[in-house]
Amino acid sequence: MEFSIRAAVLEDCKDIARMTKELSEYEKVTDQVTITQKDLEQDGFSKNPFFHGIIAEVPEQHRTKEGHVKIGYALYFYSYSSWKGRAIYMEDLYVMPEFRGIGKALMSKVAQLGMAAGCTQLNFTVLDWNKSSMDFYLSQGCFDVTGDMGYHCMRCDGEALERLAQP
Amino acid sequence: MEFSIRAAVLEDCKDIARMTKELSEYEKVTDQVTITQKDLEQDGFSKNPFFHGIIAEVPEQHRTKEGHVKIGYALYFYSYSSWKGRAIYMEDLYVMPEFRGIGKALMSKVAQLGMAAGCTQLNFTVLDWNKSSMDFYLSQGCFDVTGDMGYHCMRCDGEALERLAQP
């Protein structure tokens, strides 16, 4: 399949917002999505961006029936392990269903970007019921840090975060 | 107990490296720590740092029997949720055993820094056997994203990362 992968630019935010919504539908959490195109523009494409992105694009002749040529994306940011050092975190990896084979190339690109920046780890999360994604990641040599080492993801948000921030 | 919390500077890396080692002993993974003082200096205190840090310090008269006044730290970096937007990630939270009550103040400071930057989430991980830490975090209103929502932390490193990065 013909496609290209390139760095995301401001003008991609509309399509990233669309695909983020599609991903949340797949992951059955649409009620949790509060991010908008404008948020993505501000947070990813100002000075000191909170994330970076890459876009997978197909030629016009392969556009979807809805007219889309931007058919996949990954968001990532640089992170750190105080034991292992520089790391890259893949926040999202999404490819529209009819183009699924492209996921590998997007993930490979994130790995390349990480290695070029001196990162020794690529980290991400997967939902435990999402067996096809888990199987894909395991087939790529990734391992389940939660299952193998017992790490749990923890979060503080909303009123609890406000309370915690009280001096 | 008298103590102060301030932003970490280059000169703190020796103590951060010492305490990172202490933390890894507590978490029983000393064999996994490859990071050095020099790595911390380069990765946290150059242009485009991979992390930021805060240090808890006690006055000279309360120094430890080994002579330490820097007795706790937290490392953090900014991250992103494509559903919720700006987030802050707490990579490490450590306080030397005889000063344990200070952990809350360090975590509170990370929450403050996150909120000041417009973050709506504070994320981190905890080991499932570390019941005292888990209980502390839950008492602060944090929740277990892995237990409640099924998210697993995944990783690719070493030769698998090199293979994945092959175009």
CSV table of C-alpha atoms in Angstrom, one decimal:
chain,number,residue,atom,x,y,z
A,1,MET,CA,0.0,0.0,0.0
A,2,GLU,CA,1.3,3.4,-1.0
A,3,PHE,CA,1.6,5.9,1.9
A,4,SER,CA,4.0,8.4,3.5
A,5,ILE,CA,4.8,9.4,7.0
A,6,ARG,CA,5.8,12.9,7.9
A,7,ALA,CA,6.0,15.2,11.0
A,8,ALA,CA,2.6,16.7,11.9
A,9,VAL,CA,2.0,20.4,11.4
A,10,LEU,CA,-0.6,22.9,12.7
A,11,GLU,CA,-2.9,22.2,9.8
A,12,ASP,CA,-3.1,18.6,10.7
A,13,CYS,CA,-4.9,19.3,14.0
A,14,LYS,CA,-8.4,19.0,12.4
A,15,ASP,CA,-7.6,15.5,11.2
A,16,ILE,CA,-5.9,14.5,14.5
A,17,ALA,CA,-8.9,15.6,16.4
A,18,ARG,CA,-11.1,13.6,14.1
A,19,MET,CA,-9.0,10.5,14.4
A,20,THR,CA,-8.6,10.9,18.2
A,21,LYS,CA,-12.4,10.8,18.4
A,22,GLU,CA,-12.4,7.6,16.2
A,23,LEU,CA,-9.8,6.1,18.5
A,24,SER,CA,-11.9,6.9,21.6
A,25,GLU,CA,-14.9,5.3,20.0
A,26,TYR,CA,-12.8,2.1,19.4
A,27,GLU,CA,-11.7,2.2,23.0
A,28,LYS,CA,-15.2,2.9,24.2
A,29,VAL,CA,-14.5,6.1,26.1
A,30,THR,CA,-16.0,8.9,24.0
A,31,ASP,CA,-17.5,10.4,27.1
A,32,GLN,CA,-13.9,11.1,28.3
A,33,VAL,CA,-12.7,13.1,25.4
A,34,THR,CA,-12.6,16.8,26.2
A,35,ILE,CA,-9.8,17.8,23.8
A,36,THR,CA,-10.6,20.0,20.8
A,37,GLN,CA,-8.8,20.9,17.6
A,38,LYS,CA,-7.9,24.3,19.1
A,39,ASP,CA,-6.4,22.6,22.2
A,40,LEU,CA,-4.2,20.4,19.9
A,41,GLU,CA,-3.1,23.5,18.0
A,42,GLN,CA,-2.1,25.4,21.1
A,43,ASP,CA,-0.6,22.5,23.0
A,44,GLY,CA,1.4,20.9,20.2
A,45,PHE,CA,2.4,23.8,18.0
A,46,SER,CA,3.3,26.7,20.3
A,47,LYS,CA,6.7,27.3,21.9
A,48,ASN,CA,7.5,24.5,24.3
A,49,PRO,CA,5.0,22.0,22.8
A,50,PHE,CA,3.5,19.4,25.1
A,51,PHE,CA,3.7,16.7,22.4
A,52,HIS,CA,4.9,16.0,18.9
A,53,GLY,CA,3.1,14.1,16.1
A,54,ILE,CA,3.5,12.2,12.9
A,55,ILE,CA,0.9,11.7,10.2
A,56,ALA,CA,0.4,8.8,7.8
A,57,GLU,CA,-1.0,10.0,4.4
A,58,VAL,CA,-2.2,8.2,1.3
A,59,PRO,CA,-2.2,9.6,-2.2
A,60,GLU,CA,-5.5,11.3,-3.4
A,61,GLN,CA,-6.5,8.3,-5.5
A,62,HIS,CA,-6.6,6.1,-2.3
A,63,ARG,CA,-8.6,8.6,-0.2
A,64,THR,CA,-11.4,7.2,1.9
A,65,LYS,CA,-15.0,7.4,0.8
A,66,GLU,CA,-15.4,10.4,3.2
A,67,GLY,CA,-12.5,12.1,1.3
A,68,HIS,CA,-9.7,11.7,3.9
A,69,VAL,CA,-6.1,11.3,2.9
A,70,LYS,CA,-4.7,11.6,6.5
A,71,ILE,CA,-5.4,8.1,7.7
A,72,GLY,CA,-3.3,7.6,10.7
A,73,TYR,CA,-1.2,9.3,13.4
A,74,ALA,CA,1.0,8.9,16.4
A,75,LEU,CA,1.6,11.4,19.2
A,76,TYR,CA,4.7,11.2,21.3
A,77,PHE,CA,6.8,13.2,23.8
A,78,TYR,CA,10.1,12.8,25.4
A,79,SER,CA,10.2,11.4,28.9
A,80,TYR,CA,12.7,10.1,31.4
A,81,SER,CA,13.5,7.1,33.5
A,82,SER,CA,15.6,7.9,36.5
A,83,TRP,CA,17.1,4.4,36.2
A,84,LYS,CA,17.6,4.1,32.4
A,85,GLY,CA,17.6,7.7,31.3
A,86,ARG,CA,16.1,9.2,28.1
A,87,ALA,CA,12.9,7.6,26.9
A,88,ILE,CA,10.2,8.4,24.4
A,89,TYR,CA,6.5,7.9,25.2
A,90,MET,CA,4.0,7.1,22.5
A,91,GLU,CA,0.7,8.6,23.6
A,92,ASP,CA,-1.5,7.4,20.7
A,93,LEU,CA,-1.1,5.2,17.7
A,94,TYR,CA,-4.1,5.1,15.4
A,95,VAL,CA,-4.7,4.0,11.9
A,96,MET,CA,-8.2,4.1,10.3
A,97,PRO,CA,-9.6,0.5,10.1
A,98,GLU,CA,-9.2,0.1,6.3
A,99,PHE,CA,-5.5,0.9,6.5
A,100,ARG,CA,-4.5,-1.0,9.6
A,101,GLY,CA,-1.2,-2.4,8.2
A,102,ILE,CA,0.3,1.0,8.4
A,103,GLY,CA,0.5,1.0,12.3
A,104,LYS,CA,3.8,-0.8,12.2
A,105,ALA,CA,5.4,1.9,10.1
A,106,LEU,CA,4.1,4.7,12.4
A,107,MET,CA,5.4,2.9,15.5
A,108,SER,CA,8.8,2.2,13.7
A,109,LYS,CA,9.0,6.0,13.0
A,110,VAL,CA,8.5,6.8,16.7
A,111,ALA,CA,11.2,4.3,17.6
A,112,GLN,CA,13.6,5.9,15.1
A,113,LEU,CA,12.9,9.4,16.5
A,114,GLY,CA,13.5,8.1,20.0
A,115,MET,CA,16.7,6.4,19.1
A,116,ALA,CA,17.9,9.5,17.3
A,117,ALA,CA,17.4,11.5,20.5
A,118,GLY,CA,19.3,9.0,22.6
A,119,CYS,CA,16.3,7.3,24.1
A,120,THR,CA,16.8,3.7,25.3
A,121,GLN,CA,13.1,3.0,25.9
A,122,LEU,CA,9.8,3.4,24.1
A,123,ASN,CA,6.9,3.4,26.5
A,124,PHE,CA,3.1,3.4,26.0
A,125,THR,CA,0.0,1.9,27.4
A,126,VAL,CA,-2.6,-0.6,26.1
A,127,LEU,CA,-6.0,-1.6,27.4
A,128,ASP,CA,-6.2,-5.1,28.7
A,129,TRP,CA,-9.2,-6.1,26.7
A,130,ASN,CA,-7.6,-4.9,23.4
A,131,LYS,CA,-6.1,-8.3,22.6
A,132,SER,CA,-5.3,-7.6,19.0
A,133,SER,CA,-3.2,-4.5,19.9
A,134,MET,CA,-1.5,-6.3,22.7
A,135,ASP,CA,-0.7,-9.2,20.4
A,136,PHE,CA,0.7,-6.8,17.8
A,137,TYR,CA,2.9,-5.1,20.4
A,138,LEU,CA,4.2,-8.4,21.8
A,139,SER,CA,5.0,-9.6,18.3
A,140,GLN,CA,7.2,-6.5,17.9
A,141,GLY,CA,9.2,-7.5,21.0
A,142,CYS,CA,7.5,-5.1,23.4
A,143,PHE,CA,6.8,-6.4,26.9
A,144,ASP,CA,4.0,-5.8,29.4
A,145,VAL,CA,5.6,-3.8,32.3
A,146,THR,CA,2.4,-4.1,34.3
A,147,GLY,CA,2.1,-7.9,33.9
A,148,ASP,CA,5.8,-8.7,34.1
A,149,MET,CA,7.0,-6.2,36.8
A,150,GLY,CA,3.8,-5.2,38.6
A,151,TYR,CA,3.7,-1.5,37.7
A,152,HIS,CA,0.3,0.2,38.0
A,153,CYS,CA,-0.5,3.5,36.2
A,154,MET,CA,-1.8,6.0,38.8
A,155,ARG,CA,-3.6,9.3,38.3
A,156,CYS,CA,-4.8,12.3,40.2
A,157,ASP,CA,-7.2,14.7,38.5
A,158,GLY,CA,-10.1,17.0,39.1
A,159,GLU,CA,-10.9,18.1,42.6
A,160,ALA,CA,-8.3,15.6,44.1
A,161,LEU,CA,-5.6,17.3,42.1
A,162,GLU,CA,-6.8,20.7,43.3
A,163,ARG,CA,-6.7,19.5,46.9
A,164,LEU,CA,-3.3,17.9,46.5
A,165,ALA,CA,-1.9,21.2,45.1
A,166,GLN,CA,-3.0,23.1,48.2
A,167,PRO,CA,0.2,24.1,50.1
B,1,MET,CA,9.8,19.1,60.9
B,2,GLU,CA,11.7,22.0,59.3
B,3,PHE,CA,12.4,21.6,55.6
B,4,SER,CA,12.3,23.5,52.3
B,5,ILE,CA,11.5,22.5,48.8
B,6,ARG,CA,13.1,24.2,45.8
B,7,ALA,CA,13.8,23.5,42.1
B,8,ALA,CA,16.7,21.2,41.5
B,9,VAL,CA,19.9,22.6,40.0
B,10,LEU,CA,22.9,21.0,38.3
B,11,GLU,CA,24.8,20.8,41.6
B,12,ASP,CA,22.0,18.5,43.0
B,13,CYS,CA,22.7,15.7,40.6
B,14,LYS,CA,25.2,14.0,42.9
B,15,ASP,CA,22.5,13.7,45.6
B,16,ILE,CA,19.8,12.8,43.1
B,17,ALA,CA,22.0,9.9,41.8
B,18,ARG,CA,22.6,8.8,45.5
B,19,MET,CA,18.9,8.9,46.3
B,20,THR,CA,17.9,7.2,43.0
B,21,LYS,CA,20.1,4.4,44.0
B,22,GLU,CA,18.5,4.3,47.5
B,23,LEU,CA,15.1,4.2,45.8
B,24,SER,CA,16.1,1.3,43.5
B,25,GLU,CA,17.3,-0.6,46.6
B,26,TYR,CA,13.9,-0.1,48.2
B,27,GLU,CA,12.2,-1.2,45.0
B,28,LYS,CA,14.6,-4.2,44.7
B,29,VAL,CA,15.9,-3.4,41.3
B,30,THR,CA,19.4,-2.1,41.8
B,31,ASP,CA,20.6,-4.3,38.9
B,32,GLN,CA,18.5,-2.2,36.6
B,33,VAL,CA,20.0,1.2,37.3
B,34,THR,CA,22.4,2.3,34.7
B,35,ILE,CA,22.0,6.1,35.1
B,36,THR,CA,24.9,8.1,36.5
B,37,GLN,CA,25.3,11.6,38.0
B,38,LYS,CA,26.8,12.7,34.6
B,39,ASP,CA,23.7,11.4,32.7
B,40,LEU,CA,21.4,13.3,35.1
B,41,GLU,CA,23.5,16.5,34.6
B,42,GLN,CA,23.3,16.2,30.8
B,43,ASP,CA,19.7,15.1,30.5
B,44,GLY,CA,18.2,17.4,33.0
B,45,PHE,CA,20.2,20.6,32.8
B,46,SER,CA,21.1,21.2,29.2
B,47,LYS,CA,19.0,23.0,26.6
B,48,ASN,CA,15.7,21.1,26.1
B,49,PRO,CA,15.9,19.0,29.3
B,50,PHE,CA,14.3,15.6,29.4
B,51,PHE,CA,13.1,16.1,33.0
B,52,HIS,CA,12.8,18.7,35.8
B,53,GLY,CA,13.3,18.1,39.5
B,54,ILE,CA,12.6,19.4,43.0
B,55,ILE,CA,14.7,18.9,46.1
B,56,ALA,CA,13.7,18.7,49.8
B,57,GLU,CA,16.3,20.0,52.1
B,58,VAL,CA,16.7,20.2,55.9
B,59,PRO,CA,18.7,22.7,57.8
B,60,GLU,CA,22.3,21.7,58.7
B,61,GLN,CA,21.4,20.9,62.3
B,62,HIS,CA,19.0,18.2,61.1
B,63,ARG,CA,21.4,16.6,58.6
B,64,THR,CA,21.6,12.8,58.5
B,65,LYS,CA,24.3,10.9,60.3
B,66,GLU,CA,26.1,10.5,56.9
B,67,GLY,CA,26.0,14.3,56.6
B,68,HIS,CA,23.2,14.7,54.0
B,69,VAL,CA,20.9,17.7,54.0
B,70,LYS,CA,19.2,16.9,50.6
B,71,ILE,CA,16.9,14.2,51.9
B,72,GLY,CA,14.2,13.9,49.2
B,73,TYR,CA,13.4,14.6,45.6
B,74,ALA,CA,10.9,14.3,42.8
B,75,LEU,CA,11.5,14.2,39.1
B,76,TYR,CA,8.8,15.2,36.7
B,77,PHE,CA,8.2,16.1,33.0
B,78,TYR,CA,5.3,17.5,31.1
B,79,SER,CA,3.3,15.0,29.0
B,80,TYR,CA,0.0,14.9,27.1
B,81,SER,CA,-3.3,13.0,27.0
B,82,SER,CA,-4.9,13.2,23.6
B,83,TRP,CA,-8.3,13.0,25.4
B,84,LYS,CA,-7.7,15.3,28.3
B,85,GLY,CA,-4.8,17.5,27.2
B,86,ARG,CA,-1.9,18.8,29.2
B,87,ALA,CA,-0.6,16.5,31.9
B,88,ILE,CA,2.4,16.2,34.3
B,89,TYR,CA,4.2,13.0,34.9
B,90,MET,CA,5.9,12.3,38.3
B,91,GLU,CA,8.8,10.0,37.5
B,92,ASP,CA,10.1,9.6,41.0
B,93,LEU,CA,9.1,10.6,44.5
B,94,TYR,CA,11.6,9.7,47.1
B,95,VAL,CA,12.2,10.7,50.7
B,96,MET,CA,14.9,9.2,52.9
B,97,PRO,CA,13.3,6.8,55.5
B,98,GLU,CA,13.8,9.0,58.5
B,99,PHE,CA,12.1,11.9,56.9
B,100,ARG,CA,9.1,10.1,55.2
B,101,GLY,CA,6.4,12.7,56.2
B,102,ILE,CA,7.9,15.1,53.6
B,103,GLY,CA,6.6,13.0,50.6
B,104,LYS,CA,3.2,14.7,50.7
B,105,ALA,CA,4.8,18.2,50.4
B,106,LEU,CA,7.0,17.1,47.4
B,107,MET,CA,4.0,15.6,45.6
B,108,SER,CA,1.9,18.6,46.4
B,109,LYS,CA,4.6,20.8,44.8
B,110,VAL,CA,4.5,18.7,41.6
B,111,ALA,CA,0.7,19.1,41.5
B,112,GLN,CA,1.1,22.9,41.9
B,113,LEU,CA,3.7,23.0,39.1
B,114,GLY,CA,1.4,21.0,36.9
B,115,MET,CA,-1.7,23.1,37.6
B,116,ALA,CA,0.3,26.3,37.0
B,117,ALA,CA,1.2,24.9,33.5
B,118,GLY,CA,-2.4,24.1,32.7
B,119,CYS,CA,-2.2,20.4,33.3
B,120,THR,CA,-5.4,18.6,34.3
B,121,GLN,CA,-3.8,15.3,35.2
B,122,LEU,CA,-0.9,14.1,37.4
B,123,ASN,CA,0.3,10.6,36.3
B,124,PHE,CA,2.8,8.2,37.8
B,125,THR,CA,3.3,4.5,38.4
B,126,VAL,CA,3.5,2.4,41.6
B,127,LEU,CA,4.6,-1.2,42.1
B,128,ASP,CA,1.8,-3.5,43.1
B,129,TRP,CA,3.6,-4.9,46.1
B,130,ASN,CA,4.3,-1.4,47.5
B,131,LYS,CA,1.2,-1.3,49.6
B,132,SER,CA,2.2,1.6,51.8
B,133,SER,CA,2.9,3.8,48.8
B,134,MET,CA,-0.3,2.7,47.1
B,135,ASP,CA,-2.3,3.4,50.3
B,136,PHE,CA,-0.7,6.9,50.6
B,137,TYR,CA,-1.6,7.7,46.9
B,138,LEU,CA,-5.2,6.5,47.3
B,139,SER,CA,-5.5,8.5,50.5
B,140,GLN,CA,-4.6,11.6,48.5
B,141,GLY,CA,-7.5,10.9,46.1
B,142,CYS,CA,-5.4,9.3,43.3
B,143,PHE,CA,-6.8,6.3,41.5
B,144,ASP,CA,-5.4,3.2,40.0
B,145,VAL,CA,-5.8,3.5,36.2
B,146,THR,CA,-4.6,-0.1,35.7
B,147,GLY,CA,-6.9,-1.6,38.3
B,148,ASP,CA,-10.0,0.6,37.5
B,149,MET,CA,-9.6,1.0,33.7
B,150,GLY,CA,-7.4,-1.9,32.6
B,151,TYR,CA,-4.4,0.1,31.3
B,152,HIS,CA,-1.2,-1.8,31.1
B,153,CYS,CA,2.2,-0.1,30.8
B,154,MET,CA,4.1,-1.4,27.8
B,155,ARG,CA,7.8,-1.0,26.8
B,156,CYS,CA,10.2,-1.7,24.0
B,157,ASP,CA,13.9,-1.5,24.7
B,158,GLY,CA,17.2,-3.0,23.8
B,159,GLU,CA,17.5,-5.1,20.6
B,160,ALA,CA,13.7,-5.1,20.2
B,161,LEU,CA,13.8,-1.3,20.0
B,162,GLU,CA,16.6,-1.4,17.5
B,163,ARG,CA,14.7,-3.9,15.3
B,164,LEU,CA,11.5,-1.8,15.6
B,165,ALA,CA,13.4,1.3,14.4
B,166,GLN,CA,14.6,-0.5,11.2
B,167,PRO,CA,12.7,1.2,8.3
